Amino acid sequence: MIELFVALLILTTATLLGVAWWRRRRAPGPREVDWPEVMAEAETGGYGLISTGEMADRYRRDPQGLLLVDTRPAGEYRAGHIAGALNFPLTPTRWGRWRSRKLLTALLGPDKERLVVFY
């Protein structure tokens, strides 16, 4: 009887230690990014940024002239989105971005001058 108790105690302790180790090692969630960091990354990548007001003006003038990409989950997209926007859910993890790279390249197409808006 004592042997069974000791075995259960060891198993429970090992399980708790394993869970604690896993929780400390898992990848952290997405970190907060501030506007200067976004601008610096856009400049490094050769991207241009426009304001929401400029985007709204361009959308009113020529909605077909820009590609709107809704990055929310499909359920949220179906609940409501900007007319003409395509749904392309993005996972804010390195693995999710890597997995989506080829699909995103196909979605964006070869035109490097096209205005693309992610929201």
PDB file of C-alpha atoms in Angstrom:
ATOM      1  CA  MET A   1       0.000   0.000   0.000  1.00  0.00           C
ATOM      2  CA  ILE A   2       2.838   2.382   0.858  1.00  0.00           C
ATOM      3  CA  GLU A   3       4.566   1.546  -2.432  1.00  0.00           C
ATOM      4  CA  LEU A   4       1.431   2.554  -4.372  1.00  0.00           C
ATOM      5  CA  PHE A   5       1.201   5.825  -2.448  1.00  0.00           C
ATOM      6  CA  VAL A   6       4.878   6.607  -3.120  1.00  0.00           C
ATOM      7  CA  ALA A   7       4.461   5.759  -6.835  1.00  0.00           C
ATOM      8  CA  LEU A   8       1.418   8.044  -7.113  1.00  0.00           C
ATOM      9  CA  LEU A   9       3.253  10.804  -5.266  1.00  0.00           C
ATOM     10  CA  ILE A  10       6.241  10.532  -7.621  1.00  0.00           C
ATOM     11  CA  LEU A  11       3.974  10.460 -10.702  1.00  0.00           C
ATOM     12  CA  THR A  12       2.014  13.491  -9.510  1.00  0.00           C
ATOM     13  CA  THR A  13       5.200  15.429  -8.718  1.00  0.00           C
ATOM     14  CA  ALA A  14       6.718  14.560 -12.107  1.00  0.00           C
ATOM     15  CA  THR A  15       3.537  15.638 -13.888  1.00  0.00           C
ATOM     16  CA  LEU A  16       3.388  18.966 -12.049  1.00  0.00           C
ATOM     17  CA  LEU A  17       7.066  19.647 -12.733  1.00  0.00           C
ATOM     18  CA  GLY A  18       6.568  18.776 -16.418  1.00  0.00           C
ATOM     19  CA  VAL A  19       3.619  21.152 -16.734  1.00  0.00           C
ATOM     20  CA  ALA A  20       5.538  23.936 -14.962  1.00  0.00           C
ATOM     21  CA  TRP A  21       8.545  23.420 -17.255  1.00  0.00           C
ATOM     22  CA  TRP A  22       6.323  23.454 -20.377  1.00  0.00           C
ATOM     23  CA  ARG A  23       4.555  26.672 -19.325  1.00  0.00           C
ATOM     24  CA  ARG A  24       7.867  28.460 -18.807  1.00  0.00           C
ATOM     25  CA  ARG A  25       9.318  27.256 -22.146  1.00  0.00           C
ATOM     26  CA  ARG A  26       6.351  27.870 -24.458  1.00  0.00           C
ATOM     27  CA  ALA A  27       6.468  30.800 -26.832  1.00  0.00           C
ATOM     28  CA  PRO A  28       5.132  34.069 -25.454  1.00  0.00           C
ATOM     29  CA  GLY A  29       2.114  35.698 -27.041  1.00  0.00           C
ATOM     30  CA  PRO A  30       2.416  38.547 -29.520  1.00  0.00           C
ATOM     31  CA  ARG A  31       4.168  41.564 -28.094  1.00  0.00           C
ATOM     32  CA  GLU A  32       2.907  45.109 -28.317  1.00  0.00           C
ATOM     33  CA  VAL A  33       4.405  47.183 -31.132  1.00  0.00           C
ATOM     34  CA  ASP A  34       4.483  50.973 -31.136  1.00  0.00           C
ATOM     35  CA  TRP A  35       4.068  53.277 -34.149  1.00  0.00           C
ATOM     36  CA  PRO A  36       7.764  54.269 -34.528  1.00  0.00           C
ATOM     37  CA  GLU A  37       8.649  50.572 -34.692  1.00  0.00           C
ATOM     38  CA  VAL A  38       6.020  50.006 -37.406  1.00  0.00           C
ATOM     39  CA  MET A  39       7.378  52.950 -39.427  1.00  0.00           C
ATOM     40  CA  ALA A  40      10.971  51.725 -39.099  1.00  0.00           C
ATOM     41  CA  GLU A  41      10.047  48.197 -40.193  1.00  0.00           C
ATOM     42  CA  ALA A  42       8.054  49.516 -43.160  1.00  0.00           C
ATOM     43  CA  GLU A  43      10.986  51.669 -44.256  1.00  0.00           C
ATOM     44  CA  THR A  44      13.430  48.760 -43.874  1.00  0.00           C
ATOM     45  CA  GLY A  45      11.190  46.546 -46.012  1.00  0.00           C
ATOM     46  CA  GLY A  46      10.684  49.218 -48.664  1.00  0.00           C
ATOM     47  CA  TYR A  47       7.003  49.701 -47.873  1.00  0.00           C
ATOM     48  CA  GLY A  48       5.123  52.972 -47.827  1.00  0.00           C
ATOM     49  CA  LEU A  49       2.564  53.884 -45.191  1.00  0.00           C
ATOM     50  CA  ILE A  50      -0.550  56.008 -45.638  1.00  0.00           C
ATOM     51  CA  SER A  51      -2.971  57.424 -43.108  1.00  0.00           C
ATOM     52  CA  THR A  52      -6.463  56.054 -42.611  1.00  0.00           C
ATOM     53  CA  GLY A  53      -7.837  59.305 -44.063  1.00  0.00           C
ATOM     54  CA  GLU A  54      -5.797  58.910 -47.249  1.00  0.00           C
ATOM     55  CA  MET A  55      -6.856  55.269 -47.505  1.00  0.00           C
ATOM     56  CA  ALA A  56     -10.530  56.271 -47.158  1.00  0.00           C
ATOM     57  CA  ASP A  57     -10.131  58.918 -49.893  1.00  0.00           C
ATOM     58  CA  ARG A  58      -8.520  56.421 -52.258  1.00  0.00           C
ATOM     59  CA  TYR A  59     -11.219  53.843 -51.496  1.00  0.00           C
ATOM     60  CA  ARG A  60     -13.984  56.361 -52.272  1.00  0.00           C
ATOM     61  CA  ARG A  61     -12.318  57.406 -55.549  1.00  0.00           C
ATOM     62  CA  ASP A  62     -11.314  53.949 -56.824  1.00  0.00           C
ATOM     63  CA  PRO A  63     -12.199  50.934 -54.655  1.00  0.00           C
ATOM     64  CA  GLN A  64     -10.897  48.543 -57.338  1.00  0.00           C
ATOM     65  CA  GLY A  65      -7.498  50.268 -57.320  1.00  0.00           C
ATOM     66  CA  LEU A  66      -6.496  48.849 -53.968  1.00  0.00           C
ATOM     67  CA  LEU A  67      -6.397  45.429 -52.406  1.00  0.00           C
ATOM     68  CA  LEU A  68      -8.039  45.262 -48.996  1.00  0.00           C
ATOM     69  CA  VAL A  69      -7.001  42.284 -46.876  1.00  0.00           C
ATOM     70  CA  ASP A  70      -8.972  41.519 -43.726  1.00  0.00           C
ATOM     71  CA  THR A  71      -6.633  39.574 -41.417  1.00  0.00           C
ATOM     72  CA  ARG A  72      -9.231  38.640 -38.814  1.00  0.00           C
ATOM     73  CA  PRO A  73     -10.499  35.067 -38.313  1.00  0.00           C
ATOM     74  CA  ALA A  74     -13.052  33.868 -40.872  1.00  0.00           C
ATOM     75  CA  GLY A  75     -15.982  34.116 -38.440  1.00  0.00           C
ATOM     76  CA  GLU A  76     -15.297  37.776 -37.738  1.00  0.00           C
ATOM     77  CA  TYR A  77     -14.884  38.448 -41.470  1.00  0.00           C
ATOM     78  CA  ARG A  78     -18.262  36.823 -42.187  1.00  0.00           C
ATOM     79  CA  ALA A  79     -19.870  38.949 -39.456  1.00  0.00           C
ATOM     80  CA  GLY A  80     -18.899  42.105 -41.355  1.00  0.00           C
ATOM     81  CA  HIS A  81     -16.083  43.534 -43.436  1.00  0.00           C
ATOM     82  CA  ILE A  82     -15.276  46.374 -45.825  1.00  0.00           C
ATOM     83  CA  ALA A  83     -16.896  45.784 -49.220  1.00  0.00           C
ATOM     84  CA  GLY A  84     -14.421  44.184 -51.616  1.00  0.00           C
ATOM     85  CA  ALA A  85     -12.022  43.020 -48.891  1.00  0.00           C
ATOM     86  CA  LEU A  86     -10.533  39.546 -49.067  1.00  0.00           C
ATOM     87  CA  ASN A  87     -10.165  37.418 -45.962  1.00  0.00           C
ATOM     88  CA  PHE A  88      -6.671  36.183 -45.147  1.00  0.00           C
ATOM     89  CA  PRO A  89      -6.457  35.287 -41.443  1.00  0.00           C
ATOM     90  CA  LEU A  90      -2.956  35.879 -40.094  1.00  0.00           C
ATOM     91  CA  THR A  91      -1.693  34.135 -37.006  1.00  0.00           C
ATOM     92  CA  PRO A  92       0.581  36.455 -35.008  1.00  0.00           C
ATOM     93  CA  THR A  93       3.253  33.814 -34.494  1.00  0.00           C
ATOM     94  CA  ARG A  94       6.442  33.082 -36.380  1.00  0.00           C
ATOM     95  CA  TRP A  95       5.134  29.627 -37.364  1.00  0.00           C
ATOM     96  CA  GLY A  96       1.827  31.086 -38.592  1.00  0.00           C
ATOM     97  CA  ARG A  97       3.579  33.724 -40.701  1.00  0.00           C
ATOM     98  CA  TRP A  98       5.963  31.145 -42.155  1.00  0.00           C
ATOM     99  CA  ARG A  99       3.080  28.800 -43.013  1.00  0.00           C
ATOM    100  CA  SER A 100       1.148  31.611 -44.747  1.00  0.00           C
ATOM    101  CA  ARG A 101       4.041  33.025 -46.772  1.00  0.00           C
ATOM    102  CA  LYS A 102       3.391  31.207 -50.087  1.00  0.00           C
ATOM    103  CA  LEU A 103      -0.363  31.753 -49.908  1.00  0.00           C
ATOM    104  CA  LEU A 104       0.165  35.442 -49.157  1.00  0.00           C
ATOM    105  CA  THR A 105       2.600  35.815 -52.063  1.00  0.00           C
ATOM    106  CA  ALA A 106      -0.006  34.297 -54.391  1.00  0.00           C
ATOM    107  CA  LEU A 107      -2.719  36.579 -53.001  1.00  0.00           C
ATOM    108  CA  LEU A 108      -0.644  39.726 -53.465  1.00  0.00           C
ATOM    109  CA  GLY A 109       0.414  38.884 -57.021  1.00  0.00           C
ATOM    110  CA  PRO A 110       3.323  40.284 -59.021  1.00  0.00           C
ATOM    111  CA  ASP A 111       2.285  43.986 -59.059  1.00  0.00           C
ATOM    112  CA  LYS A 112       4.650  45.634 -56.557  1.00  0.00           C
ATOM    113  CA  GLU A 113       3.101  49.077 -57.112  1.00  0.00           C
ATOM    114  CA  ARG A 114      -0.454  48.045 -56.134  1.00  0.00           C
ATOM    115  CA  LEU A 115      -1.779  49.600 -52.950  1.00  0.00           C
ATOM    116  CA  VAL A 116      -2.430  46.864 -50.397  1.00  0.00           C
ATOM    117  CA  VAL A 117      -4.176  47.564 -47.105  1.00  0.00           C
ATOM    118  CA  PHE A 118      -4.092  45.026 -44.274  1.00  0.00           C
ATOM    119  CA  TYR A 119      -6.525  45.443 -41.435  1.00  0.00           C
TER     120      TYR A 119
END
